[in-house]
Short mmCIF file of C-alpha atoms in Angstrom, two decimals:
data_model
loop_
_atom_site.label_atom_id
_atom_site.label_comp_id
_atom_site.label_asym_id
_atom_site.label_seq_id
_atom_site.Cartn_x
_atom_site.Cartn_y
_atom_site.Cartn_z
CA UNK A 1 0.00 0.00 0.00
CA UNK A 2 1.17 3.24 -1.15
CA UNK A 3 -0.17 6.17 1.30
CA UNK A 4 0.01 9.83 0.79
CA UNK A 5 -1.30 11.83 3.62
CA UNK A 6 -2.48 15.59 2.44
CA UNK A 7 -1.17 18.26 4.60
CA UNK A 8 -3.26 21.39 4.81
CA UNK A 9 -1.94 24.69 7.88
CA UNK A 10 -3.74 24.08 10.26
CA UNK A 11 -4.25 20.52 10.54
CA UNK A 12 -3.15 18.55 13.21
CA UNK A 13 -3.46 14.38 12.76
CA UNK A 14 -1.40 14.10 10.14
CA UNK A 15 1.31 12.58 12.71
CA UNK A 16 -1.09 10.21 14.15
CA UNK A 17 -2.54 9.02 11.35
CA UNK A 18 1.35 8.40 9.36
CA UNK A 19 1.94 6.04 12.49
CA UNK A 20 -1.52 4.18 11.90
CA UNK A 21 -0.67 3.77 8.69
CA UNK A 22 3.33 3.09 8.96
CA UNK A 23 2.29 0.55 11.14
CA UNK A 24 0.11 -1.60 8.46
CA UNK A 25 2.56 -0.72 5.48
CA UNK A 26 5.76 -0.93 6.60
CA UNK A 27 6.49 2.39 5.14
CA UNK A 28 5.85 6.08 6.14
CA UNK A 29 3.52 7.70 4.11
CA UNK A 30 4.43 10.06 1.84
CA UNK A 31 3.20 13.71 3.08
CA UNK A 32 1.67 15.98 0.29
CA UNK A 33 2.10 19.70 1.16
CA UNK A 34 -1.47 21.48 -0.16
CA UNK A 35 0.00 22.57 -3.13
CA UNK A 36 1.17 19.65 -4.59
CA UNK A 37 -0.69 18.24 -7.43
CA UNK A 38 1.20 15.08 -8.18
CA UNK A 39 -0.32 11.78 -6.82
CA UNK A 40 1.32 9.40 -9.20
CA UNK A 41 2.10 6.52 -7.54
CA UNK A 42 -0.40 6.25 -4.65
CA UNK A 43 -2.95 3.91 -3.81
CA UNK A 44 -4.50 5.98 -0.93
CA UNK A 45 -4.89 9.20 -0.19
CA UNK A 46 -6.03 10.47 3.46
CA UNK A 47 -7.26 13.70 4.68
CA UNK A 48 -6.61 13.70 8.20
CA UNK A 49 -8.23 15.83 11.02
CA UNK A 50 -7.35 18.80 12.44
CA UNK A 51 -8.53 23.00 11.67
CA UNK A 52 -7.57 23.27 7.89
CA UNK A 53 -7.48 27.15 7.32
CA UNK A 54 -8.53 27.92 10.89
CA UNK A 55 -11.90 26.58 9.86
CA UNK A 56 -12.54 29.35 8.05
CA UNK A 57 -15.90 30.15 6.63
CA UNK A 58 -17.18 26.72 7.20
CA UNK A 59 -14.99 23.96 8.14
CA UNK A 60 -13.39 22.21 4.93
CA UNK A 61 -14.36 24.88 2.81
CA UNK A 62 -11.60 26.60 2.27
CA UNK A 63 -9.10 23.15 2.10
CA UNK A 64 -11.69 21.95 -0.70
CA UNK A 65 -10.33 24.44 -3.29
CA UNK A 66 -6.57 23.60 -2.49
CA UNK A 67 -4.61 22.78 -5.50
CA UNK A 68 -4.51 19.20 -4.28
CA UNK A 69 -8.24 18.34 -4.20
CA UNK A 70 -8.15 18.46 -7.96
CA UNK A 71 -5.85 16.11 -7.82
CA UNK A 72 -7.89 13.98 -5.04
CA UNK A 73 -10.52 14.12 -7.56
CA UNK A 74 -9.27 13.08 -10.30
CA UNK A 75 -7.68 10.04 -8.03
CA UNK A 76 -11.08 9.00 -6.94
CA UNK A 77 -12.72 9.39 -10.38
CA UNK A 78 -9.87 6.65 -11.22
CA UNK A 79 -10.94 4.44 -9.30
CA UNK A 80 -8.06 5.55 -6.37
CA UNK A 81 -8.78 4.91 -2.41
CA UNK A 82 -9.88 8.07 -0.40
CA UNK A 83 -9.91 8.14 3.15
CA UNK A 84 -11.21 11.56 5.24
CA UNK A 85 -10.95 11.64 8.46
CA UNK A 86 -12.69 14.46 10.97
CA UNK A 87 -11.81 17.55 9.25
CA UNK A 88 -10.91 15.50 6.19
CA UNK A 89 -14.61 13.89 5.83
CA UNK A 90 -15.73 17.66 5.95
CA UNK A 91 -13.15 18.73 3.50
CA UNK A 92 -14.63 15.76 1.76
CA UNK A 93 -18.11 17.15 1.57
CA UNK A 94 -17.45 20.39 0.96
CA UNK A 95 -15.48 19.50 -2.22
CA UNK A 96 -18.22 17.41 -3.33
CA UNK A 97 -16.79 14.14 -3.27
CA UNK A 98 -19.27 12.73 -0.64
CA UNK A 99 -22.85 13.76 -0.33
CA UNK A 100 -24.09 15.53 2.89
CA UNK A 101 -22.45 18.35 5.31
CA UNK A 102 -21.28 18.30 8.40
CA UNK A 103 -23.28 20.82 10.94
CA UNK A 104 -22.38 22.21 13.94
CA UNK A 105 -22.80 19.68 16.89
CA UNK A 106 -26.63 19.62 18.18
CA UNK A 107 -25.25 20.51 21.74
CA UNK A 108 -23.15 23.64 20.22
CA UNK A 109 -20.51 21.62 22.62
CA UNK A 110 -16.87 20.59 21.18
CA UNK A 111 -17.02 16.98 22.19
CA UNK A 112 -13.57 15.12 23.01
CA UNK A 113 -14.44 11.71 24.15
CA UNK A 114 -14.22 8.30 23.10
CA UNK A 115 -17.75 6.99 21.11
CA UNK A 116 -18.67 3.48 19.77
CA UNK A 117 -19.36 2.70 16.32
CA UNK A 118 -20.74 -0.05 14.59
CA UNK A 119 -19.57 -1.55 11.69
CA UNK A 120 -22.25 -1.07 8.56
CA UNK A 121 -20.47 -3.46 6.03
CA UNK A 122 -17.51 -5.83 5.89
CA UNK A 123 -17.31 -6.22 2.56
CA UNK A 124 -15.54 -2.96 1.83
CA UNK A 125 -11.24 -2.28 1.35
CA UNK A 126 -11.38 -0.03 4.77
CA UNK A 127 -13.80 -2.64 6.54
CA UNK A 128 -13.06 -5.98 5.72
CA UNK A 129 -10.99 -7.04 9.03
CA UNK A 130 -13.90 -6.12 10.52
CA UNK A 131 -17.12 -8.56 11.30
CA UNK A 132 -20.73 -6.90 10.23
CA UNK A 133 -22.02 -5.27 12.68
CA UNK A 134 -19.38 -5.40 15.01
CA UNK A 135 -18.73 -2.58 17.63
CA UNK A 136 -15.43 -0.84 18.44
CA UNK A 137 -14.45 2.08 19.98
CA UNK A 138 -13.00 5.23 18.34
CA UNK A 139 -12.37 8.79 19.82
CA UNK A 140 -13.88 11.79 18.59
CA UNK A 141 -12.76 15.59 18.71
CA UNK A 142 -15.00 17.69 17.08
CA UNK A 143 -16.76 20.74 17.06
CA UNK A 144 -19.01 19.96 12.91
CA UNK A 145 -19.60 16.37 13.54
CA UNK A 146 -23.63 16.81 13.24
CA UNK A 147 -24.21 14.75 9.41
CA UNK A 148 -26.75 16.18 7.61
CA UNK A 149 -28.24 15.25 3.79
CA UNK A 150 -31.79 15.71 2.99
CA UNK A 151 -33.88 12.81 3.11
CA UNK A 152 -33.78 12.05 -0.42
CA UNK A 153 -30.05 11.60 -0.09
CA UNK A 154 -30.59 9.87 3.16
CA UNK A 155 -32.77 7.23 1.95
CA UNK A 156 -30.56 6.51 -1.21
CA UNK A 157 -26.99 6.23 1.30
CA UNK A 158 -29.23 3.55 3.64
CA UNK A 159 -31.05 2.07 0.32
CA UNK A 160 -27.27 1.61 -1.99
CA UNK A 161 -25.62 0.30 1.53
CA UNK A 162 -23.38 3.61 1.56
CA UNK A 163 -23.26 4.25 5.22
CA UNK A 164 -19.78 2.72 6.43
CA UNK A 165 -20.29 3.28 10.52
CA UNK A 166 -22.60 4.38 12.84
CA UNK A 167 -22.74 5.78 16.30
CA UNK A 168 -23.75 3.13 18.45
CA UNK A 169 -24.09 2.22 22.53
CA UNK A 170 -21.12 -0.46 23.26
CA UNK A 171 -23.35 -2.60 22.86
CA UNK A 172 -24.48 -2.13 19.45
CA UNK A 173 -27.77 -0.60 19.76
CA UNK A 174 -28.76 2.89 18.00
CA UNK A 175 -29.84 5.35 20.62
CA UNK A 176 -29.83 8.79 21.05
CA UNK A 177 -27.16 8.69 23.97
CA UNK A 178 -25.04 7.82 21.66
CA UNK A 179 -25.20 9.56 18.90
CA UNK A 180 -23.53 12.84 20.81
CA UNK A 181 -23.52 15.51 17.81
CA UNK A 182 -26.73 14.99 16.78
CA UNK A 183 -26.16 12.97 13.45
CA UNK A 184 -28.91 12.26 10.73
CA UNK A 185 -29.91 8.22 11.59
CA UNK A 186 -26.85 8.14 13.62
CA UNK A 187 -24.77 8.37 10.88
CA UNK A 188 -20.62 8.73 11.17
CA UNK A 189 -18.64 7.74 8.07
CA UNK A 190 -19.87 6.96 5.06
CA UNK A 191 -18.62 5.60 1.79
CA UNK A 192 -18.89 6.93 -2.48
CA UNK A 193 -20.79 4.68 -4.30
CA UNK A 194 -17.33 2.73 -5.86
CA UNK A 195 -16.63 1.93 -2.33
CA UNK A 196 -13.44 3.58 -2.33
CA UNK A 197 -13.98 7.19 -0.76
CA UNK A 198 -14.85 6.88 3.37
CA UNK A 199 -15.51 9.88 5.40
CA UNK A 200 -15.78 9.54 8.98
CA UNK A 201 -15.74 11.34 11.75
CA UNK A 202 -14.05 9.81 14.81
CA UNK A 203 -10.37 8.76 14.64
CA UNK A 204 -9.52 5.59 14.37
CA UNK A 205 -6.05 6.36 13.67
CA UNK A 206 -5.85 7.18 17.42
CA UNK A 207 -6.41 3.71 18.92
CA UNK A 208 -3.62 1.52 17.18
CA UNK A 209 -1.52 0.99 19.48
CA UNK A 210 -2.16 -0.66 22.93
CA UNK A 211 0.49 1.80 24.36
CA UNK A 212 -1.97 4.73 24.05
CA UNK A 213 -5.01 2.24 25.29
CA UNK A 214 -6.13 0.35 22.51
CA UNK A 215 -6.18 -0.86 19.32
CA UNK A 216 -9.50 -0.89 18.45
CA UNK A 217 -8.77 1.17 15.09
CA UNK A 218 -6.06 -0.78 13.51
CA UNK A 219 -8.60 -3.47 11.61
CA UNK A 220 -9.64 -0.22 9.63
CA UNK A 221 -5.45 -0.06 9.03
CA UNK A 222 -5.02 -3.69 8.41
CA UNK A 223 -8.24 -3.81 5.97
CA UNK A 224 -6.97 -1.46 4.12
CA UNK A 225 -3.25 -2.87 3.40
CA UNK A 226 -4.28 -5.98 3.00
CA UNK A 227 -6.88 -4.90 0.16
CA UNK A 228 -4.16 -2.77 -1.77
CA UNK A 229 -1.70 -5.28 -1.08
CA UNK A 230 0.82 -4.31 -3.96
CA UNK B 1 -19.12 48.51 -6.51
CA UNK B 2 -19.89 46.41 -3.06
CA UNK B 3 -21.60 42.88 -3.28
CA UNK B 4 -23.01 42.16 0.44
CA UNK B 5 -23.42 38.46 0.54
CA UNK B 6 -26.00 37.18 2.84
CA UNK B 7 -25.84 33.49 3.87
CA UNK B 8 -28.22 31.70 6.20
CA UNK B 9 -28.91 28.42 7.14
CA UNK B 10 -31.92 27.03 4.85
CA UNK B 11 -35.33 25.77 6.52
CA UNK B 12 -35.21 22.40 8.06
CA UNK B 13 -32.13 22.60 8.53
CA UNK B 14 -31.14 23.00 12.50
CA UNK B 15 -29.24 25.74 13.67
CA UNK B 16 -28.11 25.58 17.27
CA UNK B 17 -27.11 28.63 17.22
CA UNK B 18 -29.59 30.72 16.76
CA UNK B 19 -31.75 28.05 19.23
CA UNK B 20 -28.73 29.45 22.01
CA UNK B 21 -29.30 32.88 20.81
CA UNK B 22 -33.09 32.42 20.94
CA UNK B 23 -32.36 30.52 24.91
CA UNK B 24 -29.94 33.52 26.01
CA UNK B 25 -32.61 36.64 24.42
CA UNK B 26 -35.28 34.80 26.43
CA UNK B 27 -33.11 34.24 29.29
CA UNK B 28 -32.31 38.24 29.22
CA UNK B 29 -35.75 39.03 29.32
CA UNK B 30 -37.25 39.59 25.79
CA UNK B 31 -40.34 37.25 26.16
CA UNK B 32 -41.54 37.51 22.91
CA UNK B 33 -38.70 35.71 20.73
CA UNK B 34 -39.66 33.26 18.55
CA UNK B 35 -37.37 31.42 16.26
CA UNK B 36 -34.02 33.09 15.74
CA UNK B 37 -32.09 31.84 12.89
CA UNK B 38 -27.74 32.80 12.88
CA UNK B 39 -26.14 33.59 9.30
CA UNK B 40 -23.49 35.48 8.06
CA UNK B 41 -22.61 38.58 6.16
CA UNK B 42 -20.01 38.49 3.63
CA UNK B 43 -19.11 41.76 2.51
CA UNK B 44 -16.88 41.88 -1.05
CA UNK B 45 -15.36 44.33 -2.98
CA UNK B 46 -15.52 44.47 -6.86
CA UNK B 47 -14.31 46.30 -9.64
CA UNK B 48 -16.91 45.82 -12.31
CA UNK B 49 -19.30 49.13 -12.46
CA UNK B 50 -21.88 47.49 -13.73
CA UNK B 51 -24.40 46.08 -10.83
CA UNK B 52 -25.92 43.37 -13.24
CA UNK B 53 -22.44 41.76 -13.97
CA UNK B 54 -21.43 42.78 -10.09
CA UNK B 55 -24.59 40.49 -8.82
CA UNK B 56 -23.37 37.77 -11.85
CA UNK B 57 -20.27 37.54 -10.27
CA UNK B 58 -21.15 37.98 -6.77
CA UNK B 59 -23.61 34.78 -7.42
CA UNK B 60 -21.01 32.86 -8.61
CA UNK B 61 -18.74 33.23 -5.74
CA UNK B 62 -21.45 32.53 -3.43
CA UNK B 63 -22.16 28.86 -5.33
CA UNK B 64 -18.79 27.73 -5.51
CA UNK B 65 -17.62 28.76 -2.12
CA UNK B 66 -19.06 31.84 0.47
CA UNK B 67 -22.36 29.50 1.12
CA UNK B 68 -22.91 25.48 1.16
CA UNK B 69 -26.16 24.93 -0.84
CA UNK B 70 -26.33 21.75 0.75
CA UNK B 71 -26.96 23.62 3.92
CA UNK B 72 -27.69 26.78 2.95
CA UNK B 73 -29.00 29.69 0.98
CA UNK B 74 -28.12 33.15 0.03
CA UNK B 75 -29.09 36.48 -1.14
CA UNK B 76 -27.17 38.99 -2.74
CA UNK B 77 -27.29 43.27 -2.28
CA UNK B 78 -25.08 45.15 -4.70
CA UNK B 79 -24.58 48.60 -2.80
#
């Protein structure tokens, strides 16, 4: 697997989330400055968390008309891997490249805690080392976590099998408690229609190591190498 | 010429923010607040002279980037 990780001022994961996926390749990620319009080469593509342009205007929208999302778009309408994370999902929306926005929590609160999400679909490049409908635990730093499509658009994610995670008790059940920004149908990654774009919110890239209390995120890692397994 | 951009968040779609606004007006005494809704104003400079080609452009700028139609709508003033 082949990793680039897109680095925007302002973000902040990019670290984190070139040890998650150093750790599955072997290799560090290569780290693509905003500007950069060259992706030749690269299976995956992430856009990690953090404040891209201070969160400017809305958050993503500014990082969505970066030189480099051009680029991200033409690697997704190739057939290339996407993966957003947090500020990267809303980049993700913003530019277009997954349906829906990503609203201001319900509560108005930042939340920094850990959540639970369940597992959608297995049968995906980012989700096969997990089961269906399995549970794990991710944390979550956001301040625009709150999903929001129409219904229309809800309806066709749920009907075409697009939604990759959602927020869920530990114990698998879909309930308001847990579903702490206020999410559309509890909704907190979803995938493009190919399969190959994700955009989620929590970060799984943060529990891969049982040093820093779990490793409840790596599957998403190890799913992913495996499946672009050069 | 001066394009004033306003951007709001569209109906159905909930906006905490004003609801806090709404909470802390009530909270402050003003009993008779009903639904408060919080946008933005986005104020731009532009060369053109002509207002129809000024609101064109204005239009433009506020589809591909000041507002998220997904989310929300917009008017524009040319002043």
């Amino acid at each position: 697997m082949r990793a680039g990780i897109t680095v925007f001022p302002g973000i902040n994961r990019e670290r984190d989330m070139a040890i998650a996926l150093e750790r599955v390749a072997g290799a560090p990620p290569r780290m693509l400055w905003h500007r950069e319009t060259d992706l030749s080469g690269l299976d995956l593509i992430v856009i990690p968390g953090g404040f891209s342009f201070g969160d400017y205007l809305r958050a993503g929208a500014m990082a969505a008309h970066s030189p480099i999302m051009g680029a991200i778009r033409a690697h997704a309408e190739r057939g290339g891997y996407v993966l957003g994370a947090c500020n990267g999902f809303q980049i993700l929306t913003e530019a277009g490249l997954l349906p829906g926005a990503l609203l201001r929590n319900a509560s108005l609160r930042f939340l920094a805690m850990d959540c639970h999400l369940r597992v959608e679909r297995a049968d995906t490049a980012f989700t096969g080392h997990y089961q269906r409908g399995a549970v794990f635990r991710a944390p979550l730093a956001h301040g625009e976590g709150n999903y929001f499509a129409d219904d229309a658009t809800l309806d066709r994610l749920e009907g075409e099998g697009l939604v990759a995670f959602r927020y869920a008790t530990a114990d698998g059940r879909i309930a308001p408690e847990a579903n702490r920004n206020g999410s559309a149908r509890a909704i907190a990654g979803i995938f493009s229609p190919n399969l190959r774009v994700l955009g989620l919110m929590p970060h799984a890239e943060d529990l891969v190591d049982p040093v820093v209390g779990g490793t409840d995120g790596l599957p998403l890692f190890q799913g992913l190498a495996a499946a672009l397994a050069a | 010429m001066k394009a004033i951009v306003t951007v709001m968040p569209k109906p159905g779609v909930l906006d905490p923010q004003g609801k806090a606004i709404g909470r802390a007006l009530a909270h402050l005494g003003f009993t008779d607040v009903g639904e408060v809704r919080a946008g933005k104003v986005i104020e731009v400079e532009l060369a053109s002279s002509d207002p129809d080609a000024a609101r064109r452009t204005a239009e433009a700028m506020a589809e591909k980037l000041l507002a998220n139609t997904v989310i929300e709508r917009f008017s524009v003033e040319i002043a």
